CSV table of C-alpha atoms and ligand atoms in Angstrom, one decimal:
chain,number,residue,atom,x,y,z
A,1,UNK,CA,167.0,105.8,272.3
A,2,UNK,CA,169.1,108.9,271.9
A,3,UNK,CA,167.4,112.1,273.1
A,4,UNK,CA,167.9,115.0,270.7
A,5,UNK,CA,167.8,118.6,271.5
A,6,UNK,CA,167.8,121.0,274.3
A,7,UNK,CA,164.0,120.9,274.9
A,8,UNK,CA,163.9,117.2,275.2
A,9,UNK,CA,167.0,117.0,277.4
A,10,UNK,CA,166.3,119.8,279.8
A,11,UNK,CA,162.5,120.4,279.7
A,12,UNK,CA,162.3,120.4,283.5
A,13,UNK,CA,164.7,123.3,283.6
A,14,UNK,CA,163.2,125.4,280.8
A,15,UNK,CA,160.1,127.5,280.5
A,16,UNK,CA,158.1,124.9,278.6
A,17,UNK,CA,154.7,123.4,279.3
A,18,UNK,CA,152.3,120.9,277.8
A,19,UNK,CA,151.4,123.2,275.0
A,20,UNK,CA,155.0,124.1,274.0
A,21,UNK,CA,156.0,122.3,270.8
A,22,UNK,CA,159.1,120.1,271.5
A,23,UNK,CA,160.9,121.2,268.3
A,24,UNK,CA,164.6,120.5,267.6
A,25,UNK,CA,167.2,120.9,264.9
A,26,UNK,CA,169.5,118.6,266.9
A,27,UNK,CA,171.1,121.4,268.9
A,28,UNK,CA,173.1,121.0,272.1
A,29,UNK,CA,175.1,117.9,273.4
A,30,UNK,CA,178.3,119.4,272.0
A,31,UNK,CA,181.6,117.8,272.9
A,32,UNK,CA,183.9,119.3,275.6
A,33,UNK,CA,187.4,118.1,274.5
A,34,UNK,CA,190.7,118.4,276.3
A,35,UNK,CA,193.3,120.7,274.8
A,36,UNK,CA,196.4,119.0,276.0
A,37,UNK,CA,199.0,121.1,274.2
A,38,UNK,CA,197.8,124.6,275.1
A,39,UNK,CA,196.6,123.5,278.5
A,40,UNK,CA,200.2,122.3,279.3
A,41,UNK,CA,201.7,125.4,277.9
A,42,UNK,CA,199.6,127.5,280.2
A,43,UNK,CA,200.4,125.4,283.2
A,44,UNK,CA,196.8,124.5,283.8
A,45,UNK,CA,195.7,121.3,285.5
A,46,UNK,CA,193.4,120.9,282.5
A,47,UNK,CA,191.9,122.9,279.7
A,48,UNK,CA,188.8,121.8,277.9
A,49,UNK,CA,187.2,123.3,274.8
A,50,UNK,CA,183.4,123.4,274.6
A,51,UNK,CA,182.8,123.0,270.8
A,52,UNK,CA,179.7,125.1,270.2
A,53,UNK,CA,180.5,125.4,266.6
A,54,UNK,CA,179.2,121.8,266.3
A,55,UNK,CA,175.6,123.0,266.8
A,56,UNK,CA,173.4,122.6,263.7
A,57,UNK,CA,173.9,126.1,262.3
A,58,UNK,CA,177.5,126.2,263.6
A,59,UNK,CA,177.2,128.3,266.7
A,60,UNK,CA,175.8,128.3,270.3
A,61,UNK,CA,172.9,130.5,269.2
A,62,UNK,CA,170.8,127.3,268.4
A,63,UNK,CA,170.4,126.5,272.1
A,64,UNK,CA,168.5,129.7,272.8
A,65,UNK,CA,166.9,129.9,269.4
A,66,UNK,CA,165.1,126.6,269.8
A,67,UNK,CA,163.4,127.8,273.1
A,68,UNK,CA,162.6,131.2,271.6
A,69,UNK,CA,161.1,129.7,268.5
A,70,UNK,CA,159.1,127.1,270.5
A,71,UNK,CA,157.6,129.8,272.6
A,72,UNK,CA,156.9,131.9,269.5
A,73,UNK,CA,155.0,129.0,267.9
A,74,UNK,CA,153.2,128.3,271.2
A,75,UNK,CA,152.1,132.0,271.2
A,76,UNK,CA,150.8,131.7,267.6
A,77,UNK,CA,153.4,134.1,266.2
A,78,UNK,CA,154.1,133.9,262.5
A,79,UNK,CA,157.1,136.2,262.1
A,80,UNK,CA,160.4,136.3,264.0
A,81,UNK,CA,162.8,139.2,263.8
A,82,UNK,CA,166.4,139.8,265.0
A,83,UNK,CA,169.3,142.1,264.7
A,84,UNK,CA,172.5,140.3,264.3
A,85,UNK,CA,176.3,140.3,263.8
A,86,UNK,CA,175.6,137.0,261.9
A,87,UNK,CA,175.2,134.0,264.0
A,88,UNK,CA,171.8,134.8,265.5
A,89,UNK,CA,170.5,135.5,262.0
A,90,UNK,CA,171.8,132.2,260.7
A,91,UNK,CA,170.1,130.3,263.6
A,92,UNK,CA,166.8,132.2,263.4
A,93,UNK,CA,166.7,131.7,259.7
A,94,UNK,CA,167.2,127.9,260.0
A,95,UNK,CA,164.6,127.4,262.7
A,96,UNK,CA,162.1,129.6,260.9
A,97,UNK,CA,162.6,127.6,257.7
A,98,UNK,CA,162.0,124.3,259.4
A,99,UNK,CA,159.1,125.3,261.6
A,100,UNK,CA,157.2,127.4,259.2
A,101,UNK,CA,157.8,131.0,260.4
A,102,UNK,CA,158.7,134.0,258.4
A,103,UNK,CA,162.2,135.4,259.4
A,104,UNK,CA,163.4,138.9,259.1
A,105,UNK,CA,167.1,139.7,260.0
A,106,UNK,CA,168.6,143.1,260.2
A,107,UNK,CA,172.4,143.2,259.9
A,108,UNK,CA,175.1,145.9,259.9
A,109,UNK,CA,175.8,146.5,256.2
A,110,UNK,CA,179.2,145.0,255.3
A,111,UNK,CA,179.7,143.9,258.9
A,112,UNK,CA,178.8,140.2,258.8
A,113,UNK,CA,181.1,137.3,258.0
A,114,UNK,CA,180.3,135.8,254.5
A,115,UNK,CA,179.3,132.4,255.7
A,116,UNK,CA,176.7,133.7,258.2
A,117,UNK,CA,175.1,136.0,255.6
A,118,UNK,CA,175.0,133.1,253.2
A,119,UNK,CA,173.2,130.9,255.9
A,120,UNK,CA,170.5,133.5,256.5
A,121,UNK,CA,169.9,133.8,252.7
A,122,UNK,CA,170.0,130.1,252.0
A,123,UNK,CA,167.4,129.4,254.6
A,124,UNK,CA,165.1,132.0,253.0
A,125,UNK,CA,165.2,134.8,255.5
A,126,UNK,CA,164.5,138.4,254.5
A,127,UNK,CA,167.9,140.0,255.0
A,128,UNK,CA,168.0,143.7,255.5
A,129,UNK,CA,171.2,145.6,255.8
A,130,UNK,CA,171.4,148.9,257.7
A,131,UNK,CA,174.1,151.6,257.8
A,132,UNK,CA,175.8,151.6,261.1
A,133,UNK,CA,176.6,148.7,263.5
A,134,UNK,CA,174.8,146.1,265.5
A,135,UNK,CA,173.7,148.5,268.3
A,136,UNK,CA,171.7,150.6,265.8
A,137,UNK,CA,170.2,147.5,264.3
A,138,UNK,CA,169.1,146.2,267.7
A,139,UNK,CA,167.6,149.6,268.7
A,140,UNK,CA,165.6,149.6,265.4
A,141,UNK,CA,164.3,146.0,265.7
A,142,UNK,CA,163.3,146.5,269.4
A,143,UNK,CA,161.2,149.5,268.3
A,144,UNK,CA,159.8,147.6,265.3
A,145,UNK,CA,158.7,144.7,267.5
A,146,UNK,CA,157.1,147.0,270.0
A,147,UNK,CA,154.9,148.3,267.2
A,148,UNK,CA,154.3,145.2,265.1
A,149,UNK,CA,153.0,141.7,265.9
A,150,UNK,CA,156.5,140.2,265.4
A,151,UNK,CA,158.5,138.2,267.9
A,152,UNK,CA,161.9,139.5,268.7
A,153,UNK,CA,164.4,136.7,269.0
A,154,UNK,CA,167.5,138.6,270.2
A,155,UNK,CA,168.8,137.7,273.6
A,156,UNK,CA,166.6,140.4,275.1
A,157,UNK,CA,164.0,137.7,274.6
A,158,UNK,CA,164.4,135.9,278.0
A,159,UNK,CA,163.8,132.4,276.4
A,160,UNK,CA,167.1,132.8,274.6
A,161,UNK,CA,169.1,133.1,277.8
A,162,UNK,CA,167.2,130.1,279.3
A,163,UNK,CA,168.1,127.9,276.4
A,164,UNK,CA,171.8,129.0,276.4
A,165,UNK,CA,172.2,128.1,280.1
A,166,UNK,CA,172.0,124.4,279.1
A,167,UNK,CA,175.7,124.6,277.9
A,168,UNK,CA,176.8,125.0,281.5
A,169,UNK,CA,174.7,121.9,282.5
A,170,UNK,CA,176.5,119.9,279.8
A,171,UNK,CA,179.9,121.0,281.0
A,172,UNK,CA,179.2,119.9,284.6
A,173,UNK,CA,177.7,116.6,283.3
A,174,UNK,CA,180.7,115.9,281.1
A,175,UNK,CA,183.5,116.9,283.5
A,176,UNK,CA,181.7,115.6,286.6
A,177,UNK,CA,181.8,119.1,288.2
A,178,UNK,CA,182.1,122.7,287.3
A,179,UNK,CA,185.6,123.9,286.3
A,180,UNK,CA,187.5,126.5,288.3
A,181,UNK,CA,187.5,128.9,285.4
A,182,UNK,CA,185.1,129.4,282.5
A,183,UNK,CA,186.5,131.6,279.8
A,184,UNK,CA,184.0,133.0,277.3
A,185,UNK,CA,183.8,135.8,274.6
A,186,UNK,CA,181.5,138.7,275.5
A,187,UNK,CA,179.6,140.7,272.9
A,188,UNK,CA,176.0,141.5,273.6
A,189,UNK,CA,176.6,139.6,276.9
A,190,UNK,CA,173.7,137.2,276.7
A,191,UNK,CA,175.9,134.1,276.8
A,192,UNK,CA,178.0,134.9,279.9
A,193,UNK,CA,174.7,135.8,281.6
A,194,UNK,CA,173.3,132.4,280.6
A,195,UNK,CA,176.3,130.3,281.6
A,196,UNK,CA,176.4,132.0,285.0
A,197,UNK,CA,172.7,131.2,285.5
A,198,UNK,CA,173.3,127.6,284.5
A,199,UNK,CA,176.2,127.1,286.8
A,200,UNK,CA,174.3,128.7,289.7
A,201,UNK,CA,171.3,126.5,289.1
A,202,UNK,CA,173.2,123.2,289.2
A,203,UNK,CA,175.2,124.4,292.2
A,204,UNK,CA,172.0,125.4,294.1
A,205,UNK,CA,170.5,121.9,293.3
A,206,UNK,CA,173.6,120.1,294.5
A,207,UNK,CA,174.6,118.9,291.0
A,208,UNK,CA,178.0,120.6,291.3
A,209,UNK,CA,180.3,121.2,294.2
A,210,UNK,CA,181.7,124.6,293.1
A,211,UNK,CA,181.0,127.7,291.0
A,212,UNK,CA,183.5,128.7,288.3
A,213,UNK,CA,185.1,132.1,288.1
A,214,UNK,CA,183.7,133.7,285.0
A,215,UNK,CA,186.4,135.1,282.7
A,216,UNK,CA,185.0,137.2,279.8
A,217,UNK,CA,187.0,138.4,276.8
A,218,UNK,CA,186.0,141.5,274.8
A,219,UNK,CA,187.8,142.7,271.7
A,220,UNK,CA,190.0,145.8,272.6
A,221,UNK,CA,188.1,148.0,270.1
A,222,UNK,CA,184.7,146.8,271.3
A,223,UNK,CA,185.1,146.6,275.1
A,224,UNK,CA,182.3,148.6,276.8
A,225,UNK,CA,182.4,146.3,279.8
A,226,UNK,CA,186.1,146.9,280.3
A,227,UNK,CA,186.1,150.7,279.8
A,228,UNK,CA,182.9,151.1,281.8
A,229,UNK,CA,180.8,152.8,279.2
A,230,UNK,CA,179.2,152.2,275.8
A,231,UNK,CA,181.6,152.4,272.8
A,232,UNK,CA,180.2,154.5,269.9
A,233,UNK,CA,182.0,153.0,266.9
A,234,UNK,CA,183.2,149.5,268.0
A,235,UNK,CA,185.9,148.0,265.7
A,236,UNK,CA,187.5,144.5,265.7
A,237,UNK,CA,188.4,141.8,263.3
A,238,UNK,CA,186.0,139.6,265.4
A,239,UNK,CA,182.8,140.8,263.7
A,240,UNK,CA,180.6,138.6,265.9
A,241,UNK,CA,181.5,140.7,268.9
A,242,UNK,CA,181.6,144.1,267.3
A,243,UNK,CA,179.1,145.5,269.8
A,244,UNK,CA,179.4,148.7,271.7
A,245,UNK,CA,176.4,148.8,274.0
A,246,UNK,CA,175.6,145.2,275.2
A,247,UNK,CA,171.9,144.5,276.0
A,248,UNK,CA,172.8,142.1,278.8
A,249,UNK,CA,175.4,144.5,280.3
A,250,UNK,CA,174.1,144.0,283.9
A,251,UNK,CA,174.0,140.2,283.6
A,252,UNK,CA,177.7,140.2,282.6
A,253,UNK,CA,178.7,142.5,285.4
A,254,UNK,CA,176.8,140.3,287.9
A,255,UNK,CA,178.4,137.2,286.5
A,256,UNK,CA,181.8,138.8,286.8
A,257,UNK,CA,181.4,140.2,290.3
A,258,UNK,CA,179.4,137.3,291.9
A,259,UNK,CA,181.9,134.8,290.6
A,260,UNK,CA,184.9,136.9,291.6
A,261,UNK,CA,185.9,136.7,287.9
A,262,UNK,CA,187.0,139.3,285.4
A,263,UNK,CA,186.2,140.8,282.0
A,264,UNK,CA,189.2,142.0,280.1
A,265,UNK,CA,190.1,143.2,276.6
A,266,UNK,CA,192.2,141.4,274.1
A,267,UNK,CA,193.7,142.8,271.0
A,268,UNK,CA,192.9,141.6,267.5
A,269,UNK,CA,196.4,140.3,267.2
A,270,UNK,CA,195.9,138.2,270.4
A,271,UNK,CA,192.6,136.9,269.1
A,272,UNK,CA,194.0,135.9,265.7
A,273,UNK,CA,197.0,134.3,267.4
A,274,UNK,CA,194.7,132.3,269.7
A,275,UNK,CA,192.6,131.2,266.7
A,276,UNK,CA,195.8,130.1,264.8
A,277,UNK,CA,197.1,128.1,267.7
A,278,UNK,CA,193.8,126.3,268.3
A,279,UNK,CA,193.8,125.4,264.6
A,280,UNK,CA,197.5,124.3,264.4
A,281,UNK,CA,198.0,122.8,267.8
A,282,UNK,CA,194.6,121.4,268.8
A,283,UNK,CA,192.9,120.8,265.5
A,284,UNK,CA,190.0,123.1,266.2
A,285,UNK,CA,188.9,125.8,263.8
A,286,UNK,CA,186.8,128.4,265.5
A,287,UNK,CA,185.8,131.8,264.4
A,288,UNK,CA,187.8,134.9,265.6
A,289,UNK,CA,185.2,135.9,268.2
A,290,UNK,CA,185.3,132.4,269.8
A,291,UNK,CA,189.1,132.6,270.1
A,292,UNK,CA,188.7,135.7,272.4
A,293,UNK,CA,187.9,133.1,275.1
A,294,UNK,CA,191.4,131.5,274.9
A,295,UNK,CA,193.1,134.9,274.4
A,296,UNK,CA,191.6,136.3,277.6
A,297,UNK,CA,192.4,133.1,279.5
A,298,UNK,CA,196.0,133.4,278.3
A,299,UNK,CA,196.2,137.0,279.3
A,300,UNK,CA,194.8,136.2,282.7
A,301,UNK,CA,197.3,133.4,283.3
A,302,UNK,CA,200.2,135.8,282.3
A,303,UNK,CA,199.0,138.5,284.6
A,304,UNK,CA,198.5,136.1,287.5
A,305,UNK,CA,194.7,136.7,287.6
A,306,UNK,CA,194.3,133.0,287.0
A,307,UNK,CA,196.7,130.8,288.9
A,308,UNK,CA,198.4,127.8,287.2
A,309,UNK,CA,197.1,124.4,288.3
A,310,UNK,CA,193.4,125.3,287.7
A,311,UNK,CA,190.9,123.4,285.6
A,312,UNK,CA,189.6,125.7,282.9
A,313,UNK,CA,187.1,125.5,280.1
A,314,UNK,CA,187.1,127.8,277.0
A,315,UNK,CA,183.8,128.2,275.2
A,316,UNK,CA,184.4,128.2,271.5
A,317,UNK,CA,181.2,129.7,270.4
A,318,UNK,CA,181.2,129.3,266.6
A,319,UNK,CA,182.8,127.5,263.7
A,320,UNK,CA,185.7,128.9,261.8
A,321,UNK,CA,184.1,128.0,258.5
A,322,UNK,CA,181.6,130.9,258.9
A,323,UNK,CA,184.4,133.5,258.4
A,324,UNK,CA,186.9,132.2,255.8
A,325,UNK,CA,187.9,135.7,254.6
A,326,UNK,CA,189.5,136.8,257.9
A,327,UNK,CA,191.9,133.8,258.1
A,328,UNK,CA,192.5,133.5,254.4
A,329,UNK,CA,194.1,136.9,254.3
A,330,UNK,CA,197.1,135.3,256.2
A,331,UNK,CA,197.3,132.3,253.9
A,332,UNK,CA,199.0,131.5,250.5
A,333,UNK,CA,197.1,129.8,247.7
A,334,UNK,CA,198.2,126.2,247.3
A,335,UNK,CA,201.3,125.6,245.3
A,336,UNK,CA,200.7,124.1,241.9
A,337,UNK,CA,202.6,121.0,241.0
A,338,UNK,CA,202.4,118.4,238.2
A,339,UNK,CA,200.5,115.2,238.9
A,340,UNK,CA,203.4,112.8,239.2
A,341,UNK,CA,205.2,111.3,242.2
A,342,UNK,CA,208.6,112.7,241.5
A,343,UNK,CA,207.2,116.3,241.4
A,344,UNK,CA,205.2,115.7,244.6
A,345,UNK,CA,208.3,114.3,246.3
A,346,UNK,CA,210.4,117.3,245.3
A,347,UNK,CA,207.7,119.7,246.5
A,348,UNK,CA,207.4,117.9,249.9
A,349,UNK,CA,211.2,117.9,250.4
A,350,UNK,CA,211.4,121.6,249.6
A,351,UNK,CA,208.6,122.6,252.0
B,401,AN7,C1,180.6,133.3,267.7
B,401,AN7,O1,174.8,136.8,266.3
B,401,AN7,O2,175.5,138.9,268.9
B,401,AN7,O3,177.9,138.0,274.4
B,401,AN7,O4,174.0,138.8,266.7
B,401,AN7,O5,178.4,135.0,267.3
B,401,AN7,O6,176.0,136.5,274.0
B,401,AN7,O7,176.5,138.3,272.4
B,401,AN7,C2,176.7,137.0,268.3
B,401,AN7,C3,177.5,136.9,269.3
B,401,AN7,C4,180.4,135.2,270.8
B,401,AN7,C5,179.0,136.9,271.8
B,401,AN7,N1,180.8,134.3,269.9
B,401,AN7,O8,177.9,136.3,272.6
B,401,AN7,C6,174.8,137.9,266.9
B,401,AN7,C7,175.7,138.0,268.1
B,401,AN7,C8,180.1,134.3,268.7
B,401,AN7,C9,179.0,135.1,268.5
B,401,AN7,C10,179.3,136.0,270.7
B,401,AN7,C11,178.6,136.0,269.5
B,401,AN7,P1,177.0,137.3,273.4
């Protein structure tokens, strides 16, 4: 029988016990597919894409959310709360709906991609928009949850990081070993922290022969880990990673330094170009923030920081369908033609 979900698959490596409910929405077990075209263009031995947009709510957040929600249920909590640039709120809202919790999400007003906002609302969460960005929202909900009997499910909740590390396990299982390089977008820095933990855990236990170099991508207008200090008014087209003061800053720095990796900034133009090429050359539609992983890998290959001939994996953290507005700005509406074969043939020949 197929085993569904992160808790069932990795119970022995997660903070779960006999009283933890083994809930699932079917998260995890996402494909890691080879990107032949772009991999060859970069001169890599191989390039794989970890398709985290195929999780139930369309992003990697479900891996950590299932653990955080299971622990909240175990503790008897009735309300979960998060600040979010969108994906955390979509995931929290879906798990809360299914497992009988109240969900409150606090988002930057006007700063969340339309599909993500829609998800939170469709699943019945209370959605509150604040003036200011994600950093202000996170500060406010941390304070709120210190004072009220609510469970905070942002990645400052350690169960989130534990769940998210399972993606590193899956990569090792699917490829047979860890890659040389793991490229990943960095916003609040929970995910890079989680992957590094997962890779170290399997390596320590003899389940992989090497540790990857961790290569993190931040958007140039929201790159606190590159400039070395918090950024007051972060700005980028990649709204998911529009974060100026990452909560897991130290985890990201440790991942970078212990793995002899790097965290670099990529421009919005580089991000959108990487997103476009993933769509047109590899058939994968990820959201802009996710494409920062490929953009930073490409920049690192160009600069020589990553040598050709390496085996690389890019983590594509979320589905492109969540943020149709950003890409549609560069697209034309479909051309209208009469419904007859001759007209279709003329239009095709003229294209
Ligand atoms: C698609 O949903 O922070 O570095 O509130 O949605 O672990 O923060 C989302 C982050 C990358 C960055 N890619 O991961 C939120 C939120 C996508 C994301 C990131 C996010 P972290």
